Amino acid sequence: MIKAIITTLILSLSAFAHGIYYDLIEGAIAVRITAPNNVPISNAKVTIYAPEASLAFVEGRSDINGNFAFLPDSRGIWKVLINADSDHGGHLKEFTINIDDKFKIKDFEKPPYERYLTIISVLGLLFGIFGIFAMVKSRKDTIK
């Protein structure tokens, strides 16, 4: 009888040892990788380095929608390396993300076109206005 009870206990304990458990954790940092025409780049190799680390914190590949996410474990400047292969060679991109004390994005290094987009827009607007004035003035000069 005691042997049957011990066997039952052992079998019931082993039933809890197998299975899959999960939990949702907030605070992941996600990177979306796209081509210039906003088409997602899947299977791009992504390597993340923690602040002041020489070994990779995490390595992986972007999903079918071009997304890659990781959970930072410390604040500071994190380095992101992206290597996206294409039919005409690899494309490398490196940038940094500044993570604050609450493991949220404080700021990040924006692509060059985003940094200068305002300046380029203002210059385009000024050239457009100048072009309209020049066109109107040239029409007035030809009418006389």
PDB file of C-alpha atoms in Angstrom:
ATOM      1  CA  MET A   1       0.000   0.000   0.000  1.00  0.00           C
ATOM      2  CA  ILE A   2       2.780   2.465   0.891  1.00  0.00           C
ATOM      3  CA  LYS A   3       4.576   1.506  -2.304  1.00  0.00           C
ATOM      4  CA  ALA A   4       1.439   2.416  -4.312  1.00  0.00           C
ATOM      5  CA  ILE A   5       1.139   5.812  -2.582  1.00  0.00           C
ATOM      6  CA  ILE A   6       4.816   6.660  -3.224  1.00  0.00           C
ATOM      7  CA  THR A   7       4.488   5.601  -6.863  1.00  0.00           C
ATOM      8  CA  THR A   8       1.366   7.751  -7.267  1.00  0.00           C
ATOM      9  CA  LEU A   9       3.150  10.769  -5.717  1.00  0.00           C
ATOM     10  CA  ILE A  10       6.168  10.351  -7.967  1.00  0.00           C
ATOM     11  CA  LEU A  11       4.005  10.020 -11.073  1.00  0.00           C
ATOM     12  CA  SER A  12       1.881  13.053 -10.153  1.00  0.00           C
ATOM     13  CA  LEU A  13       4.981  15.184  -9.520  1.00  0.00           C
ATOM     14  CA  SER A  14       6.477  14.216 -12.881  1.00  0.00           C
ATOM     15  CA  ALA A  15       3.237  15.290 -14.602  1.00  0.00           C
ATOM     16  CA  PHE A  16       3.901  18.883 -13.426  1.00  0.00           C
ATOM     17  CA  ALA A  17       7.536  18.727 -14.579  1.00  0.00           C
ATOM     18  CA  HIS A  18       6.546  18.577 -18.261  1.00  0.00           C
ATOM     19  CA  GLY A  19       4.736  21.300 -20.108  1.00  0.00           C
ATOM     20  CA  ILE A  20       5.128  24.825 -21.324  1.00  0.00           C
ATOM     21  CA  TYR A  21       4.589  27.857 -19.161  1.00  0.00           C
ATOM     22  CA  TYR A  22       4.537  31.440 -20.322  1.00  0.00           C
ATOM     23  CA  ASP A  23       4.230  34.949 -19.034  1.00  0.00           C
ATOM     24  CA  LEU A  24       3.967  38.339 -20.730  1.00  0.00           C
ATOM     25  CA  ILE A  25       6.677  40.864 -19.984  1.00  0.00           C
ATOM     26  CA  GLU A  26       6.323  44.538 -20.814  1.00  0.00           C
ATOM     27  CA  GLY A  27       9.245  46.685 -21.793  1.00  0.00           C
ATOM     28  CA  ALA A  28      10.542  45.011 -24.926  1.00  0.00           C
ATOM     29  CA  ILE A  29      12.365  47.210 -27.398  1.00  0.00           C
ATOM     30  CA  ALA A  30      11.337  46.466 -30.977  1.00  0.00           C
ATOM     31  CA  VAL A  31      13.188  47.396 -34.155  1.00  0.00           C
ATOM     32  CA  ARG A  32      11.374  47.345 -37.519  1.00  0.00           C
ATOM     33  CA  ILE A  33      13.638  46.823 -40.516  1.00  0.00           C
ATOM     34  CA  THR A  34      12.386  48.006 -43.907  1.00  0.00           C
ATOM     35  CA  ALA A  35      13.647  48.867 -47.368  1.00  0.00           C
ATOM     36  CA  PRO A  36      13.440  52.512 -48.527  1.00  0.00           C
ATOM     37  CA  ASN A  37       9.980  51.858 -50.026  1.00  0.00           C
ATOM     38  CA  ASN A  38       8.740  50.682 -46.576  1.00  0.00           C
ATOM     39  CA  VAL A  39       8.745  46.993 -47.549  1.00  0.00           C
ATOM     40  CA  PRO A  40       9.639  44.845 -44.497  1.00  0.00           C
ATOM     41  CA  ILE A  41      12.973  43.039 -44.637  1.00  0.00           C
ATOM     42  CA  SER A  42      12.612  39.558 -43.200  1.00  0.00           C
ATOM     43  CA  ASN A  43      15.494  37.343 -42.080  1.00  0.00           C
ATOM     44  CA  ALA A  44      17.898  40.262 -41.513  1.00  0.00           C
ATOM     45  CA  LYS A  45      20.608  39.385 -38.998  1.00  0.00           C
ATOM     46  CA  VAL A  46      20.348  41.584 -35.892  1.00  0.00           C
ATOM     47  CA  THR A  47      22.988  41.792 -33.147  1.00  0.00           C
ATOM     48  CA  ILE A  48      22.405  43.795 -29.964  1.00  0.00           C
ATOM     49  CA  TYR A  49      25.226  44.885 -27.630  1.00  0.00           C
ATOM     50  CA  ALA A  50      24.581  46.014 -24.056  1.00  0.00           C
ATOM     51  CA  PRO A  51      26.244  49.234 -22.840  1.00  0.00           C
ATOM     52  CA  GLU A  52      30.029  48.910 -22.733  1.00  0.00           C
ATOM     53  CA  ALA A  53      29.909  45.211 -23.714  1.00  0.00           C
ATOM     54  CA  SER A  54      32.083  43.531 -26.318  1.00  0.00           C
ATOM     55  CA  LEU A  55      30.048  40.319 -26.490  1.00  0.00           C
ATOM     56  CA  ALA A  56      26.602  40.285 -28.060  1.00  0.00           C
ATOM     57  CA  PHE A  57      23.678  40.526 -25.648  1.00  0.00           C
ATOM     58  CA  VAL A  58      21.367  38.862 -28.171  1.00  0.00           C
ATOM     59  CA  GLU A  59      21.545  37.779 -31.806  1.00  0.00           C
ATOM     60  CA  GLY A  60      18.749  36.760 -34.094  1.00  0.00           C
ATOM     61  CA  ARG A  61      16.849  37.397 -37.296  1.00  0.00           C
ATOM     62  CA  SER A  62      13.948  39.682 -38.129  1.00  0.00           C
ATOM     63  CA  ASP A  63      10.551  38.050 -38.624  1.00  0.00           C
ATOM     64  CA  ILE A  64       8.458  38.086 -41.790  1.00  0.00           C
ATOM     65  CA  ASN A  65       7.280  41.627 -40.983  1.00  0.00           C
ATOM     66  CA  GLY A  66      10.836  42.918 -40.440  1.00  0.00           C
ATOM     67  CA  ASN A  67      10.464  43.042 -36.638  1.00  0.00           C
ATOM     68  CA  PHE A  68      13.051  42.133 -34.014  1.00  0.00           C
ATOM     69  CA  ALA A  69      12.563  42.654 -30.263  1.00  0.00           C
ATOM     70  CA  PHE A  70      14.706  42.289 -27.143  1.00  0.00           C
ATOM     71  CA  LEU A  71      14.396  42.969 -23.413  1.00  0.00           C
ATOM     72  CA  PRO A  72      17.162  45.235 -22.093  1.00  0.00           C
ATOM     73  CA  ASP A  73      18.421  44.473 -18.596  1.00  0.00           C
ATOM     74  CA  SER A  74      20.251  47.748 -17.908  1.00  0.00           C
ATOM     75  CA  ARG A  75      20.099  51.411 -18.762  1.00  0.00           C
ATOM     76  CA  GLY A  76      22.558  53.127 -21.061  1.00  0.00           C
ATOM     77  CA  ILE A  77      23.547  53.242 -24.710  1.00  0.00           C
ATOM     78  CA  TRP A  78      22.800  49.980 -26.547  1.00  0.00           C
ATOM     79  CA  LYS A  79      24.354  49.286 -29.938  1.00  0.00           C
ATOM     80  CA  VAL A  80      22.333  47.661 -32.735  1.00  0.00           C
ATOM     81  CA  LEU A  81      23.918  46.075 -35.814  1.00  0.00           C
ATOM     82  CA  ILE A  82      21.752  45.020 -38.759  1.00  0.00           C
ATOM     83  CA  ASN A  83      22.964  42.961 -41.706  1.00  0.00           C
ATOM     84  CA  ALA A  84      20.329  42.524 -44.410  1.00  0.00           C
ATOM     85  CA  ASP A  85      21.302  40.383 -47.392  1.00  0.00           C
ATOM     86  CA  SER A  86      19.949  41.152 -50.837  1.00  0.00           C
ATOM     87  CA  ASP A  87      20.546  39.912 -54.367  1.00  0.00           C
ATOM     88  CA  HIS A  88      23.202  42.601 -54.867  1.00  0.00           C
ATOM     89  CA  GLY A  89      25.063  42.172 -51.571  1.00  0.00           C
ATOM     90  CA  GLY A  90      24.690  42.854 -47.889  1.00  0.00           C
ATOM     91  CA  HIS A  91      23.491  46.089 -46.346  1.00  0.00           C
ATOM     92  CA  LEU A  92      24.962  47.005 -42.973  1.00  0.00           C
ATOM     93  CA  LYS A  93      23.390  49.468 -40.568  1.00  0.00           C
ATOM     94  CA  GLU A  94      24.611  50.422 -37.090  1.00  0.00           C
ATOM     95  CA  PHE A  95      22.887  52.723 -34.621  1.00  0.00           C
ATOM     96  CA  THR A  96      22.438  53.269 -30.893  1.00  0.00           C
ATOM     97  CA  ILE A  97      19.465  53.294 -28.535  1.00  0.00           C
ATOM     98  CA  ASN A  98      19.544  55.140 -25.209  1.00  0.00           C
ATOM     99  CA  ILE A  99      17.576  53.169 -22.585  1.00  0.00           C
ATOM    100  CA  ASP A 100      16.449  54.983 -19.411  1.00  0.00           C
ATOM    101  CA  ASP A 101      16.045  53.719 -15.819  1.00  0.00           C
ATOM    102  CA  LYS A 102      12.570  52.336 -16.553  1.00  0.00           C
ATOM    103  CA  PHE A 103      13.895  50.327 -19.541  1.00  0.00           C
ATOM    104  CA  LYS A 104      12.113  52.597 -22.024  1.00  0.00           C
ATOM    105  CA  ILE A 105      13.610  54.304 -25.055  1.00  0.00           C
ATOM    106  CA  LYS A 106      14.955  57.700 -24.017  1.00  0.00           C
ATOM    107  CA  ASP A 107      16.146  58.490 -27.550  1.00  0.00           C
ATOM    108  CA  PHE A 108      17.840  56.790 -30.461  1.00  0.00           C
ATOM    109  CA  GLU A 109      20.140  57.613 -33.319  1.00  0.00           C
ATOM    110  CA  LYS A 110      17.879  58.473 -36.227  1.00  0.00           C
ATOM    111  CA  PRO A 111      18.707  57.676 -39.859  1.00  0.00           C
ATOM    112  CA  PRO A 112      20.416  60.557 -41.736  1.00  0.00           C
ATOM    113  CA  TYR A 113      17.372  61.332 -43.866  1.00  0.00           C
ATOM    114  CA  GLU A 114      15.265  61.846 -40.722  1.00  0.00           C
ATOM    115  CA  ARG A 115      17.860  64.128 -39.152  1.00  0.00           C
ATOM    116  CA  TYR A 116      17.925  66.436 -42.177  1.00  0.00           C
ATOM    117  CA  LEU A 117      14.312  66.040 -43.312  1.00  0.00           C
ATOM    118  CA  THR A 118      13.198  69.363 -41.785  1.00  0.00           C
ATOM    119  CA  ILE A 119      16.053  71.296 -43.405  1.00  0.00           C
ATOM    120  CA  ILE A 120      15.423  69.683 -46.785  1.00  0.00           C
ATOM    121  CA  SER A 121      11.676  70.375 -46.506  1.00  0.00           C
ATOM    122  CA  VAL A 122      12.233  74.061 -45.693  1.00  0.00           C
ATOM    123  CA  LEU A 123      14.718  74.418 -48.562  1.00  0.00           C
ATOM    124  CA  GLY A 124      12.255  72.758 -50.944  1.00  0.00           C
ATOM    125  CA  LEU A 125       9.488  75.084 -49.809  1.00  0.00           C
ATOM    126  CA  LEU A 126      11.701  78.172 -50.262  1.00  0.00           C
ATOM    127  CA  PHE A 127      12.816  77.055 -53.749  1.00  0.00           C
ATOM    128  CA  GLY A 128       9.174  76.389 -54.651  1.00  0.00           C
ATOM    129  CA  ILE A 129       8.035  79.844 -53.522  1.00  0.00           C
ATOM    130  CA  PHE A 130      11.003  81.470 -55.309  1.00  0.00           C
ATOM    131  CA  GLY A 131      10.151  79.486 -58.452  1.00  0.00           C
ATOM    132  CA  ILE A 132       6.537  80.670 -58.391  1.00  0.00           C
ATOM    133  CA  PHE A 133       7.622  84.319 -57.966  1.00  0.00           C
ATOM    134  CA  ALA A 134      10.199  83.953 -60.766  1.00  0.00           C
ATOM    135  CA  MET A 135       7.570  82.425 -63.071  1.00  0.00           C
ATOM    136  CA  VAL A 136       5.040  85.193 -62.344  1.00  0.00           C
ATOM    137  CA  LYS A 137       7.709  87.888 -62.857  1.00  0.00           C
ATOM    138  CA  SER A 138       8.854  86.378 -66.159  1.00  0.00           C
ATOM    139  CA  ARG A 139       5.246  86.298 -67.422  1.00  0.00           C
ATOM    140  CA  LYS A 140       4.815  89.972 -66.496  1.00  0.00           C
ATOM    141  CA  ASP A 141       8.048  90.828 -68.337  1.00  0.00           C
ATOM    142  CA  THR A 142       6.933  88.977 -71.512  1.00  0.00           C
ATOM    143  CA  ILE A 143       3.471  90.642 -71.492  1.00  0.00           C
ATOM    144  CA  LYS A 144       4.981  94.182 -71.597  1.00  0.00           C
TER     145      LYS A 144
END
